[in-house]
Amino acid sequence: MVETTLKPNSLLVRVPPLAHVAALALAYWPVWRWYVARTGDGSDEPLGLVALAAAICFAPRHGWLDPRCVPPLRLAAACVCTTLYLAVYDALPSLLRGVLAVCALACVLPHRGLQRDLPLFSLLLLSLPWMATLQYVLGFPLRAATAWCTAAVLSVCGISVEAHGTLLSWAGEQVLVDAPCSGIRMAWCTAVAASALGCVHGLPALRFLRLLHAAAGAVFAANVVRSLVLFLLETGHWPNPPWAHEATGLVCFGAALGSCVFIARVQAARASPLESMPPRSSASGRVALAVSALLFAVGGLAAVRPLADGHVSEVSLHAPTVVDWPSEFEGSLIERVRLHPLEERFGADFPGAFAAFTDGRRRIVFRRIDQATRKVHPAEGCLRAAGFAVRPAPARRDAESGLWAVVEAERGGHALRVREQIRSVDGSRWTDVSSWYWSALLRPDGGPWTAVTVIEPQ
């Protein structure tokens, strides 16, 4: 419905804000379908629902129920996001499509401007399923940085430790800074807390960015402290009771959250009313109507774009890989068995080959990888999708095959121990997909690689 109000020497045409929201909801329907599927399929942790719930709770106080019209500048920003989504639809990963969808919706929903609504925008972005992607891309660099800082602090304290990637070497022993020690989950939770605190205190954009910057530093410092304590526990410098690992993580996480709360209160106390004043809009009703019409047109094209024919399936881009699979594993003869339906789903467009074997007690899954790819998923994603509760366990070292990453899974009283390793033809070993991915990107000629997953009952 279009409302028209006549004033002297001007024509103001008002389009209800909900019309823009409905247009964008229709334009980005593939994103919402992907979001629901990704949240419920177990391949990622559904932590984004916490951020989404927080955003919904804070929305009324930010004026999202205000019936006033959206300024043309924000409508234009939504048009830019939707046009970019439409132009590079085939090339964009689903997560980046989600980012564009959230940005476009955020432009048409708030009525106070980015200066005052940035914390709420941050909650909306954090509601996307980031965790698996962040662990994949940033896991290894953050773990390597944590290991280097840990070694530096220990050396200053008189303990001669060397960092080799994510390994800490001391007196002939090696301690692995494993995937849970990347600090990504702690950083995500702290970012959600900082965004919620920004909404509570009404922090303007600059103050909120300072809060995020300080919170990131607090998280990294807490993660280094956690790595230091775990190293001292693992090497016998300190007593190592069974509850020490979990307690250390909780204390460090609590310290990071406490720092975030303190910094938010400081930033709120220093903020002045002038920082939160919304910008004035002087655009005419004719301009608003033109931008609205453009948004509806671009949104309509975006809605029908996924239905267009002629898409090339990614599966067809990879020729079938023929592999001479081994006939024995760790001294035991193995027999090939059928893949589990979940394994088939995760490997549907995998650039390589899958095969599953058993030695009568264990299930061994081999994945032949021909190129650096984001489609090599850790086993914990498949286990979560199958309904297992998964928790990390200490890494395992074998005399012949080296280090293995280990997780424990349980469902209905049935407990499994799962270990994983990625190998290359030159004998290199990786315990997680993030460190392998970076190595494969930097040395694409180092393949092919084989990912080995061993599943055995406890």
PDB file of N, CA and C in Angstrom, residues 136 346 350-351 354 367-379 420 422 432-434 436-437 449-451:
ATOM      1  N   TYR A 136      37.593 -23.725  10.031  1.00  0.00           N
ATOM      2  CA  TYR A 136      38.296 -24.223   8.853  1.00  0.00           C
ATOM      3  C   TYR A 136      39.355 -23.233   8.372  1.00  0.00           C
ATOM      4  N   PHE A 346      27.793 -36.140   2.653  1.00  0.00           N
ATOM      5  CA  PHE A 346      28.924 -35.236   2.795  1.00  0.00           C
ATOM      6  C   PHE A 346      29.893 -35.358   1.620  1.00  0.00           C
ATOM      7  N   PHE A 350      32.319 -34.201  -3.535  1.00  0.00           N
ATOM      8  CA  PHE A 350      33.685 -34.197  -3.028  1.00  0.00           C
ATOM      9  C   PHE A 350      34.675 -34.359  -4.179  1.00  0.00           C
ATOM     10  N   PRO A 351      35.709 -33.497  -4.263  1.00  0.00           N
ATOM     11  CA  PRO A 351      36.682 -33.600  -5.357  1.00  0.00           C
ATOM     12  C   PRO A 351      37.725 -34.678  -5.082  1.00  0.00           C
ATOM     13  N   PHE A 354      35.795 -41.542  -1.900  1.00  0.00           N
ATOM     14  CA  PHE A 354      35.480 -42.032  -0.564  1.00  0.00           C
ATOM     15  C   PHE A 354      35.514 -43.554  -0.569  1.00  0.00           C
ATOM     16  N   ARG A 367      39.565 -41.004   2.574  1.00  0.00           N
ATOM     17  CA  ARG A 367      39.153 -39.991   1.599  1.00  0.00           C
ATOM     18  C   ARG A 367      40.378 -39.559   0.813  1.00  0.00           C
ATOM     19  N   ARG A 368      40.359 -39.817  -0.464  1.00  0.00           N
ATOM     20  CA  ARG A 368      41.445 -39.391  -1.344  1.00  0.00           C
ATOM     21  C   ARG A 368      41.127 -37.972  -1.821  1.00  0.00           C
ATOM     22  N   ILE A 369      42.041 -37.018  -1.578  1.00  0.00           N
ATOM     23  CA  ILE A 369      41.833 -35.600  -1.881  1.00  0.00           C
ATOM     24  C   ILE A 369      42.801 -35.197  -2.985  1.00  0.00           C
ATOM     25  N   ASP A 370      42.280 -34.634  -4.048  1.00  0.00           N
ATOM     26  CA  ASP A 370      43.108 -34.286  -5.197  1.00  0.00           C
ATOM     27  C   ASP A 370      43.537 -32.827  -5.221  1.00  0.00           C
ATOM     28  N   GLN A 371      42.871 -31.957  -4.453  1.00  0.00           N
ATOM     29  CA  GLN A 371      43.189 -30.530  -4.507  1.00  0.00           C
ATOM     30  C   GLN A 371      42.751 -29.873  -3.203  1.00  0.00           C
ATOM     31  N   ALA A 372      43.284 -28.679  -2.954  1.00  0.00           N
ATOM     32  CA  ALA A 372      42.854 -27.921  -1.771  1.00  0.00           C
ATOM     33  C   ALA A 372      41.383 -27.573  -1.930  1.00  0.00           C
ATOM     34  N   THR A 373      40.585 -27.942  -0.955  1.00  0.00           N
ATOM     35  CA  THR A 373      39.149 -27.750  -1.068  1.00  0.00           C
ATOM     36  C   THR A 373      38.542 -27.557   0.316  1.00  0.00           C
ATOM     37  N   ARG A 374      37.432 -26.811   0.361  1.00  0.00           N
ATOM     38  CA  ARG A 374      36.703 -26.615   1.611  1.00  0.00           C
ATOM     39  C   ARG A 374      35.725 -27.761   1.883  1.00  0.00           C
ATOM     40  N   LYS A 375      35.734 -28.778   1.032  1.00  0.00           N
ATOM     41  CA  LYS A 375      34.766 -29.857   1.164  1.00  0.00           C
ATOM     42  C   LYS A 375      35.310 -31.032   1.968  1.00  0.00           C
ATOM     43  N   VAL A 376      36.467 -30.873   2.576  1.00  0.00           N
ATOM     44  CA  VAL A 376      36.992 -31.904   3.475  1.00  0.00           C
ATOM     45  C   VAL A 376      36.522 -31.558   4.881  1.00  0.00           C
ATOM     46  N   HIS A 377      35.456 -32.203   5.321  1.00  0.00           N
ATOM     47  CA  HIS A 377      34.868 -31.886   6.615  1.00  0.00           C
ATOM     48  C   HIS A 377      35.437 -32.790   7.694  1.00  0.00           C
ATOM     49  N   PRO A 378      35.630 -32.281   8.911  1.00  0.00           N
ATOM     50  CA  PRO A 378      36.050 -33.148  10.011  1.00  0.00           C
ATOM     51  C   PRO A 378      34.937 -34.114  10.385  1.00  0.00           C
ATOM     52  N   ALA A 379      35.316 -35.222  11.018  1.00  0.00           N
ATOM     53  CA  ALA A 379      34.341 -36.265  11.339  1.00  0.00           C
ATOM     54  C   ALA A 379      33.297 -35.785  12.340  1.00  0.00           C
ATOM     55  N   GLU A 420      41.440 -38.958  13.688  1.00  0.00           N
ATOM     56  CA  GLU A 420      41.578 -38.499  12.304  1.00  0.00           C
ATOM     57  C   GLU A 420      42.997 -38.032  12.026  1.00  0.00           C
ATOM     58  N   ILE A 422      45.345 -36.572   8.300  1.00  0.00           N
ATOM     59  CA  ILE A 422      45.476 -36.372   6.849  1.00  0.00           C
ATOM     60  C   ILE A 422      46.936 -36.582   6.485  1.00  0.00           C
ATOM     61  N   ASP A 432      44.261 -31.864  11.627  1.00  0.00           N
ATOM     62  CA  ASP A 432      42.978 -31.190  11.425  1.00  0.00           C
ATOM     63  C   ASP A 432      42.950 -30.605  10.030  1.00  0.00           C
ATOM     64  N   VAL A 433      41.738 -30.344   9.546  1.00  0.00           N
ATOM     65  CA  VAL A 433      41.568 -29.901   8.168  1.00  0.00           C
ATOM     66  C   VAL A 433      42.070 -28.476   7.968  1.00  0.00           C
ATOM     67  N   SER A 434      42.042 -27.644   9.006  1.00  0.00           N
ATOM     68  CA  SER A 434      42.483 -26.256   8.835  1.00  0.00           C
ATOM     69  C   SER A 434      43.968 -26.184   8.529  1.00  0.00           C
ATOM     70  N   TRP A 436      45.834 -28.604   7.321  1.00  0.00           N
ATOM     71  CA  TRP A 436      46.052 -29.199   6.002  1.00  0.00           C
ATOM     72  C   TRP A 436      45.650 -28.232   4.891  1.00  0.00           C
ATOM     73  N   TYR A 437      44.527 -27.542   5.071  1.00  0.00           N
ATOM     74  CA  TYR A 437      44.021 -26.657   4.026  1.00  0.00           C
ATOM     75  C   TYR A 437      45.034 -25.563   3.685  1.00  0.00           C
ATOM     76  N   TRP A 449      46.360 -36.213  -1.304  1.00  0.00           N
ATOM     77  CA  TRP A 449      46.368 -36.447   0.131  1.00  0.00           C
ATOM     78  C   TRP A 449      45.297 -37.485   0.473  1.00  0.00           C
ATOM     79  N   THR A 450      45.477 -38.115   1.620  1.00  0.00           N
ATOM     80  CA  THR A 450      44.500 -39.093   2.091  1.00  0.00           C
ATOM     81  C   THR A 450      44.104 -38.755   3.523  1.00  0.00           C
ATOM     82  N   ALA A 451      42.810 -38.552   3.731  1.00  0.00           N
ATOM     83  CA  ALA A 451      42.274 -38.336   5.080  1.00  0.00           C
ATOM     84  C   ALA A 451      41.806 -39.679   5.619  1.00  0.00           C
TER      85      ALA A 451
END
